[in-house]
Short mmCIF file of C-alpha atoms in Angstrom, two decimals:
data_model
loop_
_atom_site.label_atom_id
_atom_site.label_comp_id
_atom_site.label_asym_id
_atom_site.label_seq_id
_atom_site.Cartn_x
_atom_site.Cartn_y
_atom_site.Cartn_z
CA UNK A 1420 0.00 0.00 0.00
CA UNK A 1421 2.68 2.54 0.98
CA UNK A 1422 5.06 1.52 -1.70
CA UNK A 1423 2.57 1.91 -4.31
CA UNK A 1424 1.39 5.29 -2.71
CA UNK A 1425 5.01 6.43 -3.15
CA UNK A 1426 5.43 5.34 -6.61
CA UNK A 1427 1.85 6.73 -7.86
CA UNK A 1428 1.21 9.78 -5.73
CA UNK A 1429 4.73 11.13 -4.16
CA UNK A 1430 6.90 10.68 -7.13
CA UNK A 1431 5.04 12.39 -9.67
CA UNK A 1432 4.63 15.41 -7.08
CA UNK A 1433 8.73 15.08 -6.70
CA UNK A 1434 9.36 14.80 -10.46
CA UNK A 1435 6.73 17.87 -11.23
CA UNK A 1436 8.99 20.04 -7.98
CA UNK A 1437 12.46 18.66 -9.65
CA UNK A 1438 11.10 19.96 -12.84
CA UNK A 1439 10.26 23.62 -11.38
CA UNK A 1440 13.21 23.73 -9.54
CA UNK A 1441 15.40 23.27 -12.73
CA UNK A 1442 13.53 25.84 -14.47
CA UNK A 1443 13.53 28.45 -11.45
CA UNK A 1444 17.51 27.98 -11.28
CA UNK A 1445 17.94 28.72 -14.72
CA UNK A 1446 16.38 32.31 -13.84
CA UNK A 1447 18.31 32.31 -10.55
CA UNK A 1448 21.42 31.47 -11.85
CA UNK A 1449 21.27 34.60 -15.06
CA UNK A 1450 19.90 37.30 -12.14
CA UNK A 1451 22.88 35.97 -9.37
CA UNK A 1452 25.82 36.35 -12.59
CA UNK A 1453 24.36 40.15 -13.31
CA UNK A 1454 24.42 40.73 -9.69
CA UNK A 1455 27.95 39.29 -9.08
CA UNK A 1456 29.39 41.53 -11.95
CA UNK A 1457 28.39 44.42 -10.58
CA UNK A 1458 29.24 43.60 -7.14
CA UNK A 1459 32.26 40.57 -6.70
CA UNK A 1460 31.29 39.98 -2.77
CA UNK A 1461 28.15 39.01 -3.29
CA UNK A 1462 28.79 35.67 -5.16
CA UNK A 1463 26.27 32.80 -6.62
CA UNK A 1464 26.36 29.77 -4.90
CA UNK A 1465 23.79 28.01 -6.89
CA UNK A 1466 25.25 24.88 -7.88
CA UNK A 1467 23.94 21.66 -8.87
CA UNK A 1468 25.75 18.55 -7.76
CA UNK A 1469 24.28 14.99 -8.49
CA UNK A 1470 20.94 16.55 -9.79
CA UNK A 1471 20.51 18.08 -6.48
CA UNK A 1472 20.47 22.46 -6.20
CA UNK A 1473 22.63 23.18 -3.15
CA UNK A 1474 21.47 25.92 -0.96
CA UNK A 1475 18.15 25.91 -2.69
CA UNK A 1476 15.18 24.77 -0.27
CA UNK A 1477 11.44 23.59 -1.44
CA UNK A 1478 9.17 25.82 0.67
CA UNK A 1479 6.11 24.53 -1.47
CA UNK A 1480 6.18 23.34 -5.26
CA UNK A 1481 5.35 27.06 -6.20
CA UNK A 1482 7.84 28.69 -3.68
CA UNK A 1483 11.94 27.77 -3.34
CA UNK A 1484 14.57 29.69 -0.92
CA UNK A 1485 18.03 30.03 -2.52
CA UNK A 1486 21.17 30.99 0.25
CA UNK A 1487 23.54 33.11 -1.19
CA UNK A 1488 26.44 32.09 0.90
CA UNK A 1489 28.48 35.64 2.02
CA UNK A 1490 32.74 35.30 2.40
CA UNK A 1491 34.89 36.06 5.16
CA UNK A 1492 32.51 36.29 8.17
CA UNK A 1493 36.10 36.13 10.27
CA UNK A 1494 36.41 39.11 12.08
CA UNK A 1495 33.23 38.80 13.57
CA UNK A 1496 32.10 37.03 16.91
CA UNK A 1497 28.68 34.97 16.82
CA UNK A 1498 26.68 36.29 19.82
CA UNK A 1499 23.59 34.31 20.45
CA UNK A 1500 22.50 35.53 23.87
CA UNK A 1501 18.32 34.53 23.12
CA UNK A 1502 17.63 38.35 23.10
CA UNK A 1503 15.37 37.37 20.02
CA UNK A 1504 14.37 33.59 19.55
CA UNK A 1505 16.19 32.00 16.91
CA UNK A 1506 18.62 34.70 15.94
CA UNK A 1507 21.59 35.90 16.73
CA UNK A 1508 23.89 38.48 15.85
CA UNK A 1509 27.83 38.82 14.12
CA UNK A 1510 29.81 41.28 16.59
CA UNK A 1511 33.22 42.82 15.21
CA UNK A 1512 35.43 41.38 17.40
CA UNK A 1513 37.98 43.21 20.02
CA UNK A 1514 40.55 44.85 18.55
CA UNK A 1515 39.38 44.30 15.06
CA UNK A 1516 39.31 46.82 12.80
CA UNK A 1517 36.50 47.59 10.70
CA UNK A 1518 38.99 48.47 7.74
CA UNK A 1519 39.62 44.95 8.64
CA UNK A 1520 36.31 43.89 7.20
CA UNK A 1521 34.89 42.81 3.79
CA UNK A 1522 31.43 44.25 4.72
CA UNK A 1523 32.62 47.60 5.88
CA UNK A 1524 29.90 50.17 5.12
CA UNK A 1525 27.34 47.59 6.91
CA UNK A 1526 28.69 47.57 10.15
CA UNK A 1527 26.75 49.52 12.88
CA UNK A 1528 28.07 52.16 14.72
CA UNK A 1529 27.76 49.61 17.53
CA UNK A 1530 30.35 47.32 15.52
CA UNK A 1531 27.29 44.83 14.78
CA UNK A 1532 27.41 43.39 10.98
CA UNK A 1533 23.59 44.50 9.78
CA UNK A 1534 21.53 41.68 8.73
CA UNK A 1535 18.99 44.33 7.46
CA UNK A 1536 21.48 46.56 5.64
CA UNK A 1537 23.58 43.97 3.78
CA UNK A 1538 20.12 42.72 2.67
CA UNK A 1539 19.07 46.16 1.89
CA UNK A 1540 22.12 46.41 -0.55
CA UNK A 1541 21.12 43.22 -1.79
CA UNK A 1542 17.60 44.13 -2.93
CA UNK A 1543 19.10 47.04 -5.16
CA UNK A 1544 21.51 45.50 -7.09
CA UNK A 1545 19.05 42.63 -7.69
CA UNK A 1546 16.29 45.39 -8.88
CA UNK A 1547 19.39 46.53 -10.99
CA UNK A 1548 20.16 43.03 -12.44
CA UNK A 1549 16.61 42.22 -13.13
CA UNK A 1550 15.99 45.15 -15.56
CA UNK A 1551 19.75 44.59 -17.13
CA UNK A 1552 19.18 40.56 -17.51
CA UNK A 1553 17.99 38.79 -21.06
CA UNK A 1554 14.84 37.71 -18.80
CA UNK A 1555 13.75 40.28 -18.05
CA UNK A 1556 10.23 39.69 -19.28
CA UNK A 1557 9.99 36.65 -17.38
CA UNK A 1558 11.43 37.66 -13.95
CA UNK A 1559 10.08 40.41 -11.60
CA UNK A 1560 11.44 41.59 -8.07
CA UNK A 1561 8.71 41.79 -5.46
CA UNK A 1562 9.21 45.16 -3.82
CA UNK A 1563 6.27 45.18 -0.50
CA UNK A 1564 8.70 43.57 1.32
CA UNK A 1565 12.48 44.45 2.72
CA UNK A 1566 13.45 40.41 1.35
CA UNK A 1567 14.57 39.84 -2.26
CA UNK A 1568 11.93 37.87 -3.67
CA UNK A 1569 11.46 37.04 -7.33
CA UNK A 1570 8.06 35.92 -9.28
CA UNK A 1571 8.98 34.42 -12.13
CA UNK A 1572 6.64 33.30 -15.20
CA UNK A 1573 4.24 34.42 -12.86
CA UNK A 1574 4.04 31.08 -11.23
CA UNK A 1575 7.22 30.55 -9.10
CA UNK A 1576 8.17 32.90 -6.06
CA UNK A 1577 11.77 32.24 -5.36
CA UNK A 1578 13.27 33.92 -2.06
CA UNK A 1579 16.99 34.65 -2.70
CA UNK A 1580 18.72 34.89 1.47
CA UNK A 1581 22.14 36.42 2.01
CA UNK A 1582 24.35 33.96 4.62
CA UNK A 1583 26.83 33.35 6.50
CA UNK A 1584 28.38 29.48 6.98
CA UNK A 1585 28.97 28.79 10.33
CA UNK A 1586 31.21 25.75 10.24
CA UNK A 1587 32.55 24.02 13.55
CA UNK A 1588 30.06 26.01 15.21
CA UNK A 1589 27.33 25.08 17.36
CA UNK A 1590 25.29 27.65 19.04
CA UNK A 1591 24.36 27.90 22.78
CA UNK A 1592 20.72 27.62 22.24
CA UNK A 1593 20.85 24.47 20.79
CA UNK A 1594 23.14 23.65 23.26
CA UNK A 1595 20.69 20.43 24.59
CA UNK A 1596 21.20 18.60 21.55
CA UNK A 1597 21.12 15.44 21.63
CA UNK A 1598 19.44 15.14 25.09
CA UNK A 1599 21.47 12.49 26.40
CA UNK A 1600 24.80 10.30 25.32
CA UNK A 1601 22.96 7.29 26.29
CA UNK A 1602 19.98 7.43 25.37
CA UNK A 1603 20.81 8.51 21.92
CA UNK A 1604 23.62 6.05 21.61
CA UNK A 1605 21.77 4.62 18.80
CA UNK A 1606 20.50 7.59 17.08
CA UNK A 1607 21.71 9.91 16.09
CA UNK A 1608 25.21 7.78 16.91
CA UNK A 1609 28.11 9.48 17.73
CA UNK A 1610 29.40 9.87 14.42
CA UNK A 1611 26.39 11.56 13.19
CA UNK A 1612 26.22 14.08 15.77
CA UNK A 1613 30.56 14.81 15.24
CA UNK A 1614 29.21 15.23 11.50
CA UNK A 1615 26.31 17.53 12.55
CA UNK A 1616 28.28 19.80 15.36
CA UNK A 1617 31.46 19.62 11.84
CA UNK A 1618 29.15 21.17 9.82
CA UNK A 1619 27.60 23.78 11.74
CA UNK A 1620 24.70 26.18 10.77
CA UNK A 1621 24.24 29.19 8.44
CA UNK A 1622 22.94 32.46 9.60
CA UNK A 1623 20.25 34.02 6.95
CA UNK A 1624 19.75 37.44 6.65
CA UNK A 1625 16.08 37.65 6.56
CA UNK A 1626 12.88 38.66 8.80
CA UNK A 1627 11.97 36.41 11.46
CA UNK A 1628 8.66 36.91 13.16
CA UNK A 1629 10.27 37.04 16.40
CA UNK A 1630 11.69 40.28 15.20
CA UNK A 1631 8.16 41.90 14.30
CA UNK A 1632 7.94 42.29 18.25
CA UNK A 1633 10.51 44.04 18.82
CA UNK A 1634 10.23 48.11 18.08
CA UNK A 1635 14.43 48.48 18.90
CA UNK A 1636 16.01 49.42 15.43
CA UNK A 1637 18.98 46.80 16.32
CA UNK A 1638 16.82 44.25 15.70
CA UNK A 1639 16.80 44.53 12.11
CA UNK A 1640 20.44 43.59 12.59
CA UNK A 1641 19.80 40.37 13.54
CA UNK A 1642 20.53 37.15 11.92
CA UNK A 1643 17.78 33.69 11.82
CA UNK A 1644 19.65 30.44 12.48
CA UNK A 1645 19.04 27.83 10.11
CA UNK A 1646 19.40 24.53 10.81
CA UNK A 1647 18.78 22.79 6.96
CA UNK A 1648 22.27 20.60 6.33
CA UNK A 1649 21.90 19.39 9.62
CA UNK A 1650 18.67 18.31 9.51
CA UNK A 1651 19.48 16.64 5.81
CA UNK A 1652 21.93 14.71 7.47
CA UNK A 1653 20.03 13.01 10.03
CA UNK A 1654 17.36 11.90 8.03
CA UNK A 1655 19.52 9.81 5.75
CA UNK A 1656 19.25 6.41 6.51
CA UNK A 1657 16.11 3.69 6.39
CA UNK A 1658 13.04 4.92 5.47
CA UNK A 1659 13.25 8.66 7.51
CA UNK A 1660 13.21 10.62 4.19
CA UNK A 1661 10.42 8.54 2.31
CA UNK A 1662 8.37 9.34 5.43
CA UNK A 1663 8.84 13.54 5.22
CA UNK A 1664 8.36 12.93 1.73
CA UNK A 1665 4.91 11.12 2.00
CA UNK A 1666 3.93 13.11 4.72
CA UNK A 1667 4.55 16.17 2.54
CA UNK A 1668 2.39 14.61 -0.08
CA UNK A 1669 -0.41 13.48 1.96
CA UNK A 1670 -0.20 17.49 3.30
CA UNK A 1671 -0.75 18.81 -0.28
CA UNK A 1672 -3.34 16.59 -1.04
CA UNK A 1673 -5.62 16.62 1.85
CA UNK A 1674 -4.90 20.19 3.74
CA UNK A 1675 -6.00 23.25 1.53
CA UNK A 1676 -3.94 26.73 2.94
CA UNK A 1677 -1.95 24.64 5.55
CA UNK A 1678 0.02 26.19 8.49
CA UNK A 1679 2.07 23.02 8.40
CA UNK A 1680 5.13 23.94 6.37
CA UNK A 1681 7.57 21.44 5.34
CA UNK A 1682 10.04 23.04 8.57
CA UNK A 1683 6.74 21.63 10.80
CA UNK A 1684 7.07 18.28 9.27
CA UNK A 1685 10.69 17.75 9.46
CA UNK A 1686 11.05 18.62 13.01
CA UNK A 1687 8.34 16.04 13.78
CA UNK A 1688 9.99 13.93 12.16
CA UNK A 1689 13.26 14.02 14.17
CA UNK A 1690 11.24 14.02 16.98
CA UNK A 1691 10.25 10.79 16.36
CA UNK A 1692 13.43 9.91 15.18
CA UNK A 1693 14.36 10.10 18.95
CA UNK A 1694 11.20 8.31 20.21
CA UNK A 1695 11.81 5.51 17.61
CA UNK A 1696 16.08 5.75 17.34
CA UNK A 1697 16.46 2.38 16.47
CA UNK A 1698 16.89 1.61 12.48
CA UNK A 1699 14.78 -1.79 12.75
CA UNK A 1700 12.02 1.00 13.50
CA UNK A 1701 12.60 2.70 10.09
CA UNK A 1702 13.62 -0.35 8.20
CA UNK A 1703 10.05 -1.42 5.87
CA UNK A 1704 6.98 -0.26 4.87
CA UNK A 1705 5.33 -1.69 7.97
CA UNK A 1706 7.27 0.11 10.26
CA UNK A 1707 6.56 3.24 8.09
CA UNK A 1708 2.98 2.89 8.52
CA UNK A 1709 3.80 3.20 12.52
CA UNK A 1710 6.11 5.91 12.28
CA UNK A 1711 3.88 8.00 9.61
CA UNK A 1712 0.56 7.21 12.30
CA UNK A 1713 2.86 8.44 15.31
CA UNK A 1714 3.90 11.36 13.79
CA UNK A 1715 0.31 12.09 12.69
CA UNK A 1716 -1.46 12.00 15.75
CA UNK A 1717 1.89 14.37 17.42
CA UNK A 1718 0.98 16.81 14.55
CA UNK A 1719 -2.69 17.39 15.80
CA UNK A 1720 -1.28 17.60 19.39
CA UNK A 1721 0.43 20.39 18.39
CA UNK A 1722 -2.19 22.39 16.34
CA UNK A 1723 -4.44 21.53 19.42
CA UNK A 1724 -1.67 23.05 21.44
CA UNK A 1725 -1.10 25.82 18.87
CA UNK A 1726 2.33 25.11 19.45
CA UNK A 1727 5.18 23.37 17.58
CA UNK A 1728 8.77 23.49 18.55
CA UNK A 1729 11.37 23.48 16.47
CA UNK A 1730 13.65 20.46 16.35
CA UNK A 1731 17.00 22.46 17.41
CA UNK A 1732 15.73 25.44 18.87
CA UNK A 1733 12.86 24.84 21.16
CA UNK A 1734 12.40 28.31 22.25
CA UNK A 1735 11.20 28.98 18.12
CA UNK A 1736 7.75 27.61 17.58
CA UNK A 1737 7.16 26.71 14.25
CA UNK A 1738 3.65 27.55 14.78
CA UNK A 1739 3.64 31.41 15.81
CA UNK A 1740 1.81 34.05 13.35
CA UNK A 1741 -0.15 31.51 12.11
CA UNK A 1742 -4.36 32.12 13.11
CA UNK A 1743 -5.80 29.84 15.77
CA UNK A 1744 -8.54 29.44 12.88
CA UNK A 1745 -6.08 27.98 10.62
CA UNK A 1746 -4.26 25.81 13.21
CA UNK A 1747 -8.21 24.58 14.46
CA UNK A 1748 -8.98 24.34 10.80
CA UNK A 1749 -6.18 22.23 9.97
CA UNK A 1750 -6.19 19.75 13.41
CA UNK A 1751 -10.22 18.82 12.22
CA UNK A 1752 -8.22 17.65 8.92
CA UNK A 1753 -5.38 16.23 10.06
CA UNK A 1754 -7.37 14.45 12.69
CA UNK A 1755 -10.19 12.96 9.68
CA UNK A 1756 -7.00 12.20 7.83
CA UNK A 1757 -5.52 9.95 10.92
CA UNK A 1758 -8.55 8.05 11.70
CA UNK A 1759 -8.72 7.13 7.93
CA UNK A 1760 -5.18 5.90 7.97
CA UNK A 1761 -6.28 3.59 11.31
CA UNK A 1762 -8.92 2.53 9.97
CA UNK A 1763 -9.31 1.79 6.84
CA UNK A 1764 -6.53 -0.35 4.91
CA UNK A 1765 -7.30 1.21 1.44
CA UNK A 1766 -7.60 4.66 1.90
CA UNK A 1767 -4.22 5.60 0.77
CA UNK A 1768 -6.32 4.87 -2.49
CA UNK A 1769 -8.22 8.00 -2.01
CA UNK A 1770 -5.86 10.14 -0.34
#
């Protein structure tokens, strides 16, 4: 039942995404080169390796984020004191120059590196690049917002983030991961979580709704942790990534105007990742039916809750600017949904 789910219903929706994704980097790729020759530091990093886009996400199969990875963050120290939930911010560090800098002209008169200004900069020179590129006709720059977002064909939106890389990093308020040594001995094993802590985090510049509460202009110079590669990594092995992926599916088909973003399902999940850590667990489609009916009934705990952490950073929920309507809304579905899968054996059929 699952497997032929996956090969009838989630395929086709990852082929049809693969397909838009290839056509929305082609536009990308021709606004990031115009960009780059008028300004060298702010370099594409839009690459495609094994028929995979790195640093492009799938928000939804109309909407992609692309991370424009920044140089030379060096001279800065990462400060993440949980002023603002899920940020944090680059200071210049003691005795450093600003001279000393790549990103002069965006440091504060505080000696913070401006999230807001470097993506202020941004925004022009892609309005520039979009009226210089050949398309032009097909590729417009959203301006009611202080992000660099593109419509293209009048179909795609494509969000285009200046970052940072933070590699050997590992920020304090993610400090409690993993929970324990031994109960996680299993997963994520200790090789895992040396690759995880290795690889760090980036830091976007972009708006974070944490910051909409704040009136301090400082704020704006804040930067949202993302947690993506990480994230990637421990889903590799068994069956953890056909589960997001059918979840995802089942989402798009059943759920009309969802708050549950894709960042909602993959930190459920990992959670159960953790309740589950053994691979036997995620090892066949009849432990997938166990895992996808756990992580289903967790989901409408947390719209009933109107709460949903985040995987790393507990102190973000997932949830937050979303309507209790939408969240109630979406908990009667998601609920009708579960009881079907209990239920009734054929319904992936229908659904």
């Amino acid at each position: 039942q699952l497997n032929k789910y996956f090969v009838e219903k989630v395929l086709p929706r990852k082929n049809s995404i693969y397909k838009a994704v290839r056509e929305v980097s082609k536009f990308v790729t021709e606004v990031l080169r115009e960009v780059e020759s008028q300004e060298p530091r702010f370099i594409s990093s839009l690459n495609e390796v094994n028929g995979r886009f790195e640093g492009l996400t799938v928000v939804s199969h109309t909407e992609f984020e692309v991370v424009l990875y920044l140089n030379q963050m060096g001279v800065f120290n990462f400060v993440d004191d949980g002023t603002i939930p899920g940020c944090a911010v680059l200071k210049l560090s003691d005795g450093r120059k600003r001279s000393m800098s790549l990103w002069v002209e965006f440091i504060t008169a505080s000696g913070y590196l401006s999230a807001r200004k470097i993506r202020s900069r941004f925004q022009a020179l892609v309005a520039q690049a979009c009226e210089k590129s050949n398309c032009r006709d097909y590729v417009k720059l959203l301006t009611d917002t202080s992000e660099v977002r593109l419509r293209i064909r009048d179909k795609y939106t494509v969000h285009i983030v200046p970052a940072f890389r933070c590699a050997g990093l590992w920020p304090r308020s993610a400090a409690h991961w993993p929970f324990s040594q031994t109960q996680f001995a299993v997963w994520p094993n200790p090789n895992q979580i040396n690759d995880v802590k290795n690889e760090g985090f980036n830091i976007l510049s972009k708006e974070s709704i944490y910051m909409k509460d704040k009136q301090a202009s400082s704020e704006g110079d804040a930067w949202v942790m993302s947690f993506t590669e990480a994230e990637d990594r421990l889903l590799q092995n068994g069956t953890r990534r056909k589960c997001l992926s059918i979840l995802k599916t089942l989402r798009d088909r059943n759920f009309e105007s969802s708050p549950i973003t894709n960042d909602v399902l993959k930190s459920l999940v990992l959670y159960e990742c953790e309740k589950h850590p053994n691979e036997f667990e995620w090892c066949d489609d009849l432990t997938l039916g166990d895992r996808l009916n756990g992580i289903l009934l967790q989901l409408i705990s947390c719209l009933q809750c109107r709460k949903c952490p985040h995987y790393f950073l507990p102190n973000v929920d997932l949830f937050k600017g979303k309507s209790i309507q939408s969240l109630d809304h979406a908990a009667k579905q998601c609920w009708q949904l579960t009881r079907q899968m209990l239920i009734d054996n054929h319904c992936l059929d229908r659904l």
